[in-house]
Coordinates of C-alpha atoms and ligand atoms in Angstrom, one line a residue:
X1 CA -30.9 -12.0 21.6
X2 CA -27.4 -14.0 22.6
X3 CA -24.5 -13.2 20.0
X4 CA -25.1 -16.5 18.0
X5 CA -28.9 -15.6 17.0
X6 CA -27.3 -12.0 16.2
X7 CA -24.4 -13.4 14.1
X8 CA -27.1 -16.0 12.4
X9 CA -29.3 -13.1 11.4
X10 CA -27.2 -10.5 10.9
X11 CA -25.5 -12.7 7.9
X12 CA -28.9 -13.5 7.0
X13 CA -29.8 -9.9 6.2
X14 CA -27.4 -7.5 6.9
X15 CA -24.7 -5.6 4.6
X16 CA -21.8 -4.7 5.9
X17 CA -19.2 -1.9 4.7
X18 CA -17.3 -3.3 1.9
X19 CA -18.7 -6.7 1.8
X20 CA -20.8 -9.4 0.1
X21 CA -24.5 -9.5 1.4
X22 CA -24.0 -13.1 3.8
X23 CA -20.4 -12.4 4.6
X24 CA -19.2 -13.7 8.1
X25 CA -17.1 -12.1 10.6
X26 CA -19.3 -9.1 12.5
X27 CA -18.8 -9.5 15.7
X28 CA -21.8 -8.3 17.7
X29 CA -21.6 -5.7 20.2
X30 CA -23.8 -5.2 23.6
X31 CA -22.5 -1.6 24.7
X32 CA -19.6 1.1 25.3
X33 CA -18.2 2.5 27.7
X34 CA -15.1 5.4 27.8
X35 CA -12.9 3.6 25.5
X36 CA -13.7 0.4 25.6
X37 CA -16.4 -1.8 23.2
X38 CA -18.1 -4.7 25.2
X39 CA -18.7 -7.5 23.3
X40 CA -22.5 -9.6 23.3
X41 CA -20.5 -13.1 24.1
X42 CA -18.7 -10.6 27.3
X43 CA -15.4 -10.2 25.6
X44 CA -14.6 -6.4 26.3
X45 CA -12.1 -4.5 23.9
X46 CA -10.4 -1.5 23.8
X47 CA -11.1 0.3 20.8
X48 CA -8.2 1.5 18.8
X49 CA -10.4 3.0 16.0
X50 CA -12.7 5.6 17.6
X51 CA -15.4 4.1 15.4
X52 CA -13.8 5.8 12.3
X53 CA -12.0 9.1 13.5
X54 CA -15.6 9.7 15.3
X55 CA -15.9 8.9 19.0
X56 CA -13.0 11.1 20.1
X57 CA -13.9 11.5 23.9
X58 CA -15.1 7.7 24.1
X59 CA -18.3 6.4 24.6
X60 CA -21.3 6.9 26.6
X61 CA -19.6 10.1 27.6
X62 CA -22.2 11.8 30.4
X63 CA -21.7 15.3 28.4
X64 CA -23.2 14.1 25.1
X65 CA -25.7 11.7 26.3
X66 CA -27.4 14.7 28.1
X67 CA -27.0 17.0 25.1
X68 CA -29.2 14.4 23.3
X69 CA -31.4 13.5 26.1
X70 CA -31.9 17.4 26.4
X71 CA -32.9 18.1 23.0
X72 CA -35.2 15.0 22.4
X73 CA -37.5 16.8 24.8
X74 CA -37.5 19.3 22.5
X75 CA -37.8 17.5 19.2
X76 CA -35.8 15.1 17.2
X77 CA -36.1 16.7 13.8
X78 CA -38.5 19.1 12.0
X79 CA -37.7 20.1 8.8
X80 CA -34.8 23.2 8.0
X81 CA -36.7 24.0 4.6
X82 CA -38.2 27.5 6.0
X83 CA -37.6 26.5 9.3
X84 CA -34.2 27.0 11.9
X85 CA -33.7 26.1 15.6
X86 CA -31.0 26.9 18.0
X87 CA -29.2 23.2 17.9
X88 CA -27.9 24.3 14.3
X89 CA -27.1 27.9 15.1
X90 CA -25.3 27.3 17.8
X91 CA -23.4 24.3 16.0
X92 CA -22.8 27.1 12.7
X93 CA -21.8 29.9 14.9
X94 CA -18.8 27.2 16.6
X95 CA -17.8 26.0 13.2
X96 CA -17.2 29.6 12.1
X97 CA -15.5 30.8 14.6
X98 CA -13.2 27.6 14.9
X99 CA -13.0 27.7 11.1
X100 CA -13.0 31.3 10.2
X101 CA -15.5 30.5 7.6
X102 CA -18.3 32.4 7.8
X103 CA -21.0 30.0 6.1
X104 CA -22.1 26.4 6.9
X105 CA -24.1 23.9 5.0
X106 CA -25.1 21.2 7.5
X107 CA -24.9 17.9 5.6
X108 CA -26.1 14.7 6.8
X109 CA -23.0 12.4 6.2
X110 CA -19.1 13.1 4.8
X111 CA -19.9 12.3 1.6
X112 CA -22.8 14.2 0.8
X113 CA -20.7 17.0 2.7
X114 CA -18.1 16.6 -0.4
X115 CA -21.0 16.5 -2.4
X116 CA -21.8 19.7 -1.8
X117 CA -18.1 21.3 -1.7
X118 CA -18.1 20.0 -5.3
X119 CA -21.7 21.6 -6.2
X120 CA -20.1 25.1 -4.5
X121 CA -17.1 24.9 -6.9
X122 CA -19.1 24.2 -9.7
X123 CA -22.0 26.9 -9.3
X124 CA -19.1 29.3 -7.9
X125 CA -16.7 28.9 -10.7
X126 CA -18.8 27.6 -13.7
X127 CA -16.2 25.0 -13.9
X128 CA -16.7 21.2 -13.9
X129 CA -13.7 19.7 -13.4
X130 CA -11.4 19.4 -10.1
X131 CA -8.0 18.6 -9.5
X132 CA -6.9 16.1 -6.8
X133 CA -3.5 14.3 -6.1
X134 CA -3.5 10.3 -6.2
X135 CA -3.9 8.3 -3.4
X136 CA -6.9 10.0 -1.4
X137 CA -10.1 8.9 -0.4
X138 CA -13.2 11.4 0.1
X139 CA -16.2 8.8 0.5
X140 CA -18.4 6.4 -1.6
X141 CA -20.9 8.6 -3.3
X142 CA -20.6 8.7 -7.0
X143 CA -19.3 12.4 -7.1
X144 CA -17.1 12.0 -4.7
X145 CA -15.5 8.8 -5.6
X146 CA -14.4 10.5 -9.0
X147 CA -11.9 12.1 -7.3
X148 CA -11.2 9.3 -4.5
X149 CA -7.4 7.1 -6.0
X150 CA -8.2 5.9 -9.1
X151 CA -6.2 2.8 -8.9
X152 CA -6.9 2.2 -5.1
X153 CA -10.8 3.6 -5.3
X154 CA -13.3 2.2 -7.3
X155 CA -13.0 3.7 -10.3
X156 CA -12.7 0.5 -12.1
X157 CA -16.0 -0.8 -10.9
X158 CA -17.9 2.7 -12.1
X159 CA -15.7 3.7 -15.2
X160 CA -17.7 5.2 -18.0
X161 CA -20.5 6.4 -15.1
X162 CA -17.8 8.9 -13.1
X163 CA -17.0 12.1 -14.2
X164 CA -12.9 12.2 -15.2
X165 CA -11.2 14.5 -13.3
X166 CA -7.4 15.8 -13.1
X167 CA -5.0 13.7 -11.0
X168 CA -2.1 15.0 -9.9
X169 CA 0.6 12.4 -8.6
X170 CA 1.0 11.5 -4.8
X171 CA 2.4 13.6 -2.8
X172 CA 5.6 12.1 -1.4
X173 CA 5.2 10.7 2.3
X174 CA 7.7 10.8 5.2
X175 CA 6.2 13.6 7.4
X176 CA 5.3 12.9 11.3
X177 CA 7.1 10.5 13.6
X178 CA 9.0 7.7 12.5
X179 CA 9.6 5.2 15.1
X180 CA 12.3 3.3 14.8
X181 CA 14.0 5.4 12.3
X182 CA 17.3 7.2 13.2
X183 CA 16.4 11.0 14.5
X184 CA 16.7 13.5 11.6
X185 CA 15.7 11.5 9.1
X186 CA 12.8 13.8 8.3
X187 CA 11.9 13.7 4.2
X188 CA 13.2 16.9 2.7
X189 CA 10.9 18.9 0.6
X190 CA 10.9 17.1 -2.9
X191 CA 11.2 19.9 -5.1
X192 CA 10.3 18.0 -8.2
X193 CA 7.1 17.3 -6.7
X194 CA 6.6 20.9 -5.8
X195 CA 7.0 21.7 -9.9
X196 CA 4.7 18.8 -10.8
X197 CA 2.0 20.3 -8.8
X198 CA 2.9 23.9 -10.7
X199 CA 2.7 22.5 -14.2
X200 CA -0.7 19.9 -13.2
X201 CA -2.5 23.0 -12.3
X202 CA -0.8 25.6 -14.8
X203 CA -1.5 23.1 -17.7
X204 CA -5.7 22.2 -16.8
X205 CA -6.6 25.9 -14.6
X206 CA -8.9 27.0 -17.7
X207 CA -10.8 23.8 -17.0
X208 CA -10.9 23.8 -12.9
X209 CA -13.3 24.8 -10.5
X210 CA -11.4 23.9 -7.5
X211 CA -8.7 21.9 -6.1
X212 CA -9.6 19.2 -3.8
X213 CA -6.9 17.3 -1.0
X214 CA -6.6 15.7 2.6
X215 CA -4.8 18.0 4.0
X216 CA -1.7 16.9 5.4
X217 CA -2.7 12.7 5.9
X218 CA -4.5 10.7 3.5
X219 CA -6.9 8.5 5.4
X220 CA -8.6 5.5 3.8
X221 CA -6.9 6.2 0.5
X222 CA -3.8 5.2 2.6
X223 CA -3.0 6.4 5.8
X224 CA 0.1 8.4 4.5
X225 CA 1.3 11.9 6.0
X226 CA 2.9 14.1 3.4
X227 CA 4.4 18.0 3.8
X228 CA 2.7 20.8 4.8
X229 CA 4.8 22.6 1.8
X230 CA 2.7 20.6 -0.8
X231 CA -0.7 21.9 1.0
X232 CA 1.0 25.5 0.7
X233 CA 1.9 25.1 -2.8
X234 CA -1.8 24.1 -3.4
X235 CA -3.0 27.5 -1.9
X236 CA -0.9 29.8 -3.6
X237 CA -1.8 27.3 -7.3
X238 CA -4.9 27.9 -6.2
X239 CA -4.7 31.8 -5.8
X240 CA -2.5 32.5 -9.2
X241 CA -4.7 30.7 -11.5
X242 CA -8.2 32.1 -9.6
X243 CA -9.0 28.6 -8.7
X244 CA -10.9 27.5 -5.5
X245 CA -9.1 25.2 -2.5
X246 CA -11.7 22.8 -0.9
X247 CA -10.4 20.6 2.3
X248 CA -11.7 18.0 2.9
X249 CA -10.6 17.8 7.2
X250 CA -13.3 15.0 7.6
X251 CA -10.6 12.5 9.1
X252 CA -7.9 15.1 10.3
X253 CA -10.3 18.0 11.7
X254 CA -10.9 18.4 15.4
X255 CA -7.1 17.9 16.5
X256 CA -6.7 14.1 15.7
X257 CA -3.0 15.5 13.9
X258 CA -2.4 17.3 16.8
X259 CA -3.2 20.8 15.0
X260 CA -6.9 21.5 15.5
X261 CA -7.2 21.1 11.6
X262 CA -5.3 19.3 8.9
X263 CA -4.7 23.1 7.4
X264 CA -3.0 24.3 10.5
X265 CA -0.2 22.3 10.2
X266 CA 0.4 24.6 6.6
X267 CA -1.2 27.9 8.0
X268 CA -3.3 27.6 5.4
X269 CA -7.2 28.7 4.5
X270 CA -9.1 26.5 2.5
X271 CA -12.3 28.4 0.4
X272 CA -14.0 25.6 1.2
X273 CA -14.1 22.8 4.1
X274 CA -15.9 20.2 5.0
X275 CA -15.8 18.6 8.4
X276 CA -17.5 15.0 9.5
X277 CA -16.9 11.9 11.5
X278 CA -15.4 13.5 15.4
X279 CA -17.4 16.3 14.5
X280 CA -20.6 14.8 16.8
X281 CA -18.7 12.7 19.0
X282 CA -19.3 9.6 17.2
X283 CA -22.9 10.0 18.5
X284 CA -25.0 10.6 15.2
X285 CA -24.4 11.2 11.8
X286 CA -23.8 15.0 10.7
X287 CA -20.9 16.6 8.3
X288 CA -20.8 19.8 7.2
X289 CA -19.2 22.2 4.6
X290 CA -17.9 25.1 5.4
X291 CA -17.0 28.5 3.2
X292 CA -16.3 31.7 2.9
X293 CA -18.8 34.7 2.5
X294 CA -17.2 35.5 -1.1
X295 CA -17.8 31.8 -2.2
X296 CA -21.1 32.3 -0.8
X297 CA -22.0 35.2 -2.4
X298 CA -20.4 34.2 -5.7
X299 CA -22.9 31.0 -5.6
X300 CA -26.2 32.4 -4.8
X301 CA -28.5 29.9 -4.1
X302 CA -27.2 26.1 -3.5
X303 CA -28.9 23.5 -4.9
X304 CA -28.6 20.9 -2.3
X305 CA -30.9 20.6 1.0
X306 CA -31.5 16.7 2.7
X307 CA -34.2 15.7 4.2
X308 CA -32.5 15.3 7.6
X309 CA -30.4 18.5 6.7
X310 CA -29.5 20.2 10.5
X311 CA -30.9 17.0 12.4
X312 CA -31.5 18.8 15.8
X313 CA -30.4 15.4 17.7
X314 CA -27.0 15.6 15.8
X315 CA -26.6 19.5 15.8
X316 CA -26.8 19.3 19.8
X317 CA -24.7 16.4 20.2
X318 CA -21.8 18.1 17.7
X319 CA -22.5 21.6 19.8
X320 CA -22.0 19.5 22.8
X321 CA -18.6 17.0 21.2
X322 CA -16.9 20.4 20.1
X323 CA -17.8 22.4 23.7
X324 CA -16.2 19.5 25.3
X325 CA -13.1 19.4 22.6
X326 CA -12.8 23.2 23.5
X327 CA -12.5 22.3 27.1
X328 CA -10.6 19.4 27.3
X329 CA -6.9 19.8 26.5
X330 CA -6.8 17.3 23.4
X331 CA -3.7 18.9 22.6
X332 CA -1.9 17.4 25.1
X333 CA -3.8 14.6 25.3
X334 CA -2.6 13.6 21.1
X335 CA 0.8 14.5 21.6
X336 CA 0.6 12.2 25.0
X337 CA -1.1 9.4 22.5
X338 CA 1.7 10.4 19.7
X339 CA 4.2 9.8 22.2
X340 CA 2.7 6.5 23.3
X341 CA 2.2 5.6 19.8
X342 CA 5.5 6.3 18.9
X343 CA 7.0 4.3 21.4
X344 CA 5.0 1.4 21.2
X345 CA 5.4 1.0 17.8
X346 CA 9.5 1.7 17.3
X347 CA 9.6 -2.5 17.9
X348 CA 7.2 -2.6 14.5
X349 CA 9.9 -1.0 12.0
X350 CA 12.8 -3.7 12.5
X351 CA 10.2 -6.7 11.8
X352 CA 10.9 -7.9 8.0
X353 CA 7.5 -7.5 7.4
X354 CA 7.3 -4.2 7.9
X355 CA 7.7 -1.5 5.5
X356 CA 7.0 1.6 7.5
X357 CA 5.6 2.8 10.6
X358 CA 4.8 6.6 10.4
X359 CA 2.7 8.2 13.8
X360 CA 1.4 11.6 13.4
X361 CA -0.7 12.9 16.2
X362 CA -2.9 10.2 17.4
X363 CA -3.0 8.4 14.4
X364 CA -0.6 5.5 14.4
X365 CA 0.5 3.4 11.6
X366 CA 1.9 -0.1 10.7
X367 CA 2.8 -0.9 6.9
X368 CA 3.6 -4.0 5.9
X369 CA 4.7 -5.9 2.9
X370 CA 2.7 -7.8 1.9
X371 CA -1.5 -7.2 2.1
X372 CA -2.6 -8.9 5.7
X373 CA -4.8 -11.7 6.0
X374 CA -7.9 -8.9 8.4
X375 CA -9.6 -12.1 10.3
X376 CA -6.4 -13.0 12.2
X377 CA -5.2 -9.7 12.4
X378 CA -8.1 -9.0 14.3
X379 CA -8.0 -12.2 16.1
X380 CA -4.5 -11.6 17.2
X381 CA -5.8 -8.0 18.6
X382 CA -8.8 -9.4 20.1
X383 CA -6.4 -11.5 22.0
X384 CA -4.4 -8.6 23.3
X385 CA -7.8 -6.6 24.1
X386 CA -7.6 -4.8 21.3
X387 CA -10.2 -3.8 18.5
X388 CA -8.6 -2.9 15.1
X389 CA -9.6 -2.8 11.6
X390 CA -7.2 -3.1 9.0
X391 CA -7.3 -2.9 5.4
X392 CA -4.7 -4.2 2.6
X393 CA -1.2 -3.3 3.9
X394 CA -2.0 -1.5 6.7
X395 CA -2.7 -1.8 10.5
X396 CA -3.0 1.5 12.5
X397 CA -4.9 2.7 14.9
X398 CA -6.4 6.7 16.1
X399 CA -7.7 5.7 19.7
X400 CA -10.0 8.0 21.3
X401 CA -8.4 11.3 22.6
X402 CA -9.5 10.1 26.8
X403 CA -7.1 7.0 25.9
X404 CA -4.9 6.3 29.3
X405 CA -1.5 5.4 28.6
X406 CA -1.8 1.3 29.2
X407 CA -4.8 1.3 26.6
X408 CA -2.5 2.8 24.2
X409 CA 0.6 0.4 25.2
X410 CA -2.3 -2.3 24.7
X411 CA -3.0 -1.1 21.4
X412 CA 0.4 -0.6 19.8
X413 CA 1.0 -4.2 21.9
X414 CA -1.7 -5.6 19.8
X415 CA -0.7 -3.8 16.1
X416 CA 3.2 -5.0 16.9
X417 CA 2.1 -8.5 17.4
X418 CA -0.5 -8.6 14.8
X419 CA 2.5 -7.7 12.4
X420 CA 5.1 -9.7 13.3
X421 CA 3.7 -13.3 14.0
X422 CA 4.3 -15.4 11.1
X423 CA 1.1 -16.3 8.6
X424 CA -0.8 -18.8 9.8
Ligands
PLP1 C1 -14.7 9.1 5.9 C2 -14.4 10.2 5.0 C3 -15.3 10.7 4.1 C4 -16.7 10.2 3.9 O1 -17.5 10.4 5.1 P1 -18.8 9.5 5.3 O2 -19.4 10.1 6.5 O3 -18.3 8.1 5.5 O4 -19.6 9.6 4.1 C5 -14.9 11.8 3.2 N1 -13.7 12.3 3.3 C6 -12.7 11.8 4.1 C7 -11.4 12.4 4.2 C8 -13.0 10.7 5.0 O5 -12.1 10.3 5.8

């Protein structure tokens, strides 16, 4: 089909995330290729998104092709009621031992993966309710979204149908790189904050299960970095009033912060984690959730278990994605990209339209005033080269790990310009 029958039907029939049925705008795509997205009209992009946190080595990379070619010889699913195959043993012994959590619920998406956390907490603790600190996002299921922002989320859409939980307040921003800003300007520790977070969780710990953050960056809910003192806080809370810690490393796992997990940056153990999106590459959809052997046996049996739950396909191609991660040296590569990021976007913080630019790892990020108009944001990029997606006041970017340095001087090219041209 050429790109103007897909765009025709596509609006014909197609939803799109976070859109009206009908809506215009998707611009088809005929392939991938290492870092780049070719377009069906021949326009080829390089992607500053990684498809969502997800394709961290790039696309059509040899390694995971194979892994998936490789195992649909051997089947593309059975079922993993009464039934188990290597794909998903392998997968759960790497996530343990990368993890140090000894137990691993294969989920079939990041939400239900949060899903479950939740369920754990509950049956573990006899608890219902959770606390959680404004501003983060941990996916669109209805469980889940009760303890995504509840001014940014969608709480207003769903009140009355979501469970109320507790909400601490944001935790205060201003850790990672700052481009532009003068050097030592790093955010102290706000010491108010750290005795809000003592009295939120002293005042509702008879009622909690579990608390339940980002560690160190909220994604969707905001792209914002905050201490590593606040996640450490959050661990000992947890410990004094016998509560359980469940991180949610979906976006930061697998070294897009430049620690291999959000936690690492705290030296912190969650209870309970749950891991998604660069988990399989960007190849297939798979999460998991992760805890320890206590938690485990304090639960008994879960009550949870998809249809698709271990997907062989997936569990190869995540096996295959975190082999690769283990052999690659990603943490050079994101301090490389943090560096590039950093540099490209210093320009960013003296345009008036900016409020912040904050990098952390490979996870750049442009604030601006005023909410941007996405279309010719994205047009502006696509005329640089560049594919982005941004969303209300931000335009940022977490390129694939294999990113070359010109890509990433194309991307922060691309963000800088998108930001600083005039409305049109
Ligand atoms: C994306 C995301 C989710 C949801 O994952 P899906 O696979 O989209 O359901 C949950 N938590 C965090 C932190 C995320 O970034």
């Amino acid at each position: 089909m050429d790109a103007e029958t897909l765009r025709d039907l596509d609006r014909r029939h197609l939803w799109h995330p976070y859109a009206a049925a009908g809506a215009a705008g998707a611009h088809p795509v005929a392939g991938a290729d290492g870092v780049r997205l070719r377009l069906a009209d021949g326009r080829v992009l390089v992607d500053g998104m990684s498809s969502w946190w997800a394709a961290i080595h790039g696309y059509n990379h040899p390694r995971l092709n194979e892994a998936v070619r490789a195992q649909l010889g051997d089947m593309a699913h059975v079922m993993f009621g009464g039934l188990t195959h290597e794909p998903a043993v392998r997968l759960a012994r790497r996530l343990s031992a990368m993890t140090g959590l000894d137990k691993v619920f294969l989920a079939d998406s990041g939400s239900v993966a949060v899903e479950v956390a939740i369920k754990m907490a509950v049956q573990c603790t006899g608890r219902g309710r959770l606390l959680t600190v404004r501003g983060g996002y941990h996916g669109d299921t209805f469980g889940v979204m009760a303890v995504c922002d509840p001014v940014n989320g969608m709480h207003h859409l769903f009140s009355g149908v979501l469970p109320r939980h507790v909400f601490a307040d944001r935790p205060p921003g201003g850790y990672g790189v700052r481009p532009g800003a003068p050097a030592g300007e790093e955010a102290p520790v706000d010491q108010a904050y750290l005795a809000h977070l003592d009295e939120m969780v002293a005042r509702h710990a008879a009622e909690l299960a579990a608390i339940i953050v980002e560690p160190v960056v909220q994604g969707a809910g905001g792209m914002r970095f905050y201490h590593p003192a606040y996640l450490r806080r959050l661990r000992e809370l947890a410990d004094r009033h016998g509560l359980l810690l469940i991180a949610d490393e979906i976006a930061t796992g697998f070294g897009r912060t430049g620690e291999m997990f959000g936690c690492d940056h705290a030296g912190v153990r969650p209870d309970i984690m749950c891991v998604g999106k660069a988990m399989t590459g960007g190849y297939l959809t798979m999460a998991a959730t992760l805890c320890t052997a206590e938690v485990a046996e304090r639960i008994g049996v879960l009550m949870h278990g998809p249809t698709y739950m271990g997907n062989p396909l997936a569990a190869a191609v995540a096996e295959a994605s975190l082999a690769l991660l283990d052999e690659r040296p990603w943490r050079e590569d994101v301090k490389r990209i943090e560096a590039g990021l950093a540099d490209g976007l210093a320009r960013a913080a003296r345009s008036p339209r900016v409020a912040d630019v904050r990098v952390l790892g490979a996870i750049g990020v442009i604030e601006t005033e005023h909410p941007v108009d996405v279309p010719r944001v994205q047009d502006i990029a696509m005329a640089h080269g560049v594919w982005l997606r941004p969303f209300g006041r931000l335009v940022y970017a977490m390129p694939p790990y294999v990113t070359g340095d010109q890509d990433v001087a194309a991307i922060t090219a691309a963000m800088v310009a998108a930001t600083a041209a005039p409305r049109g």
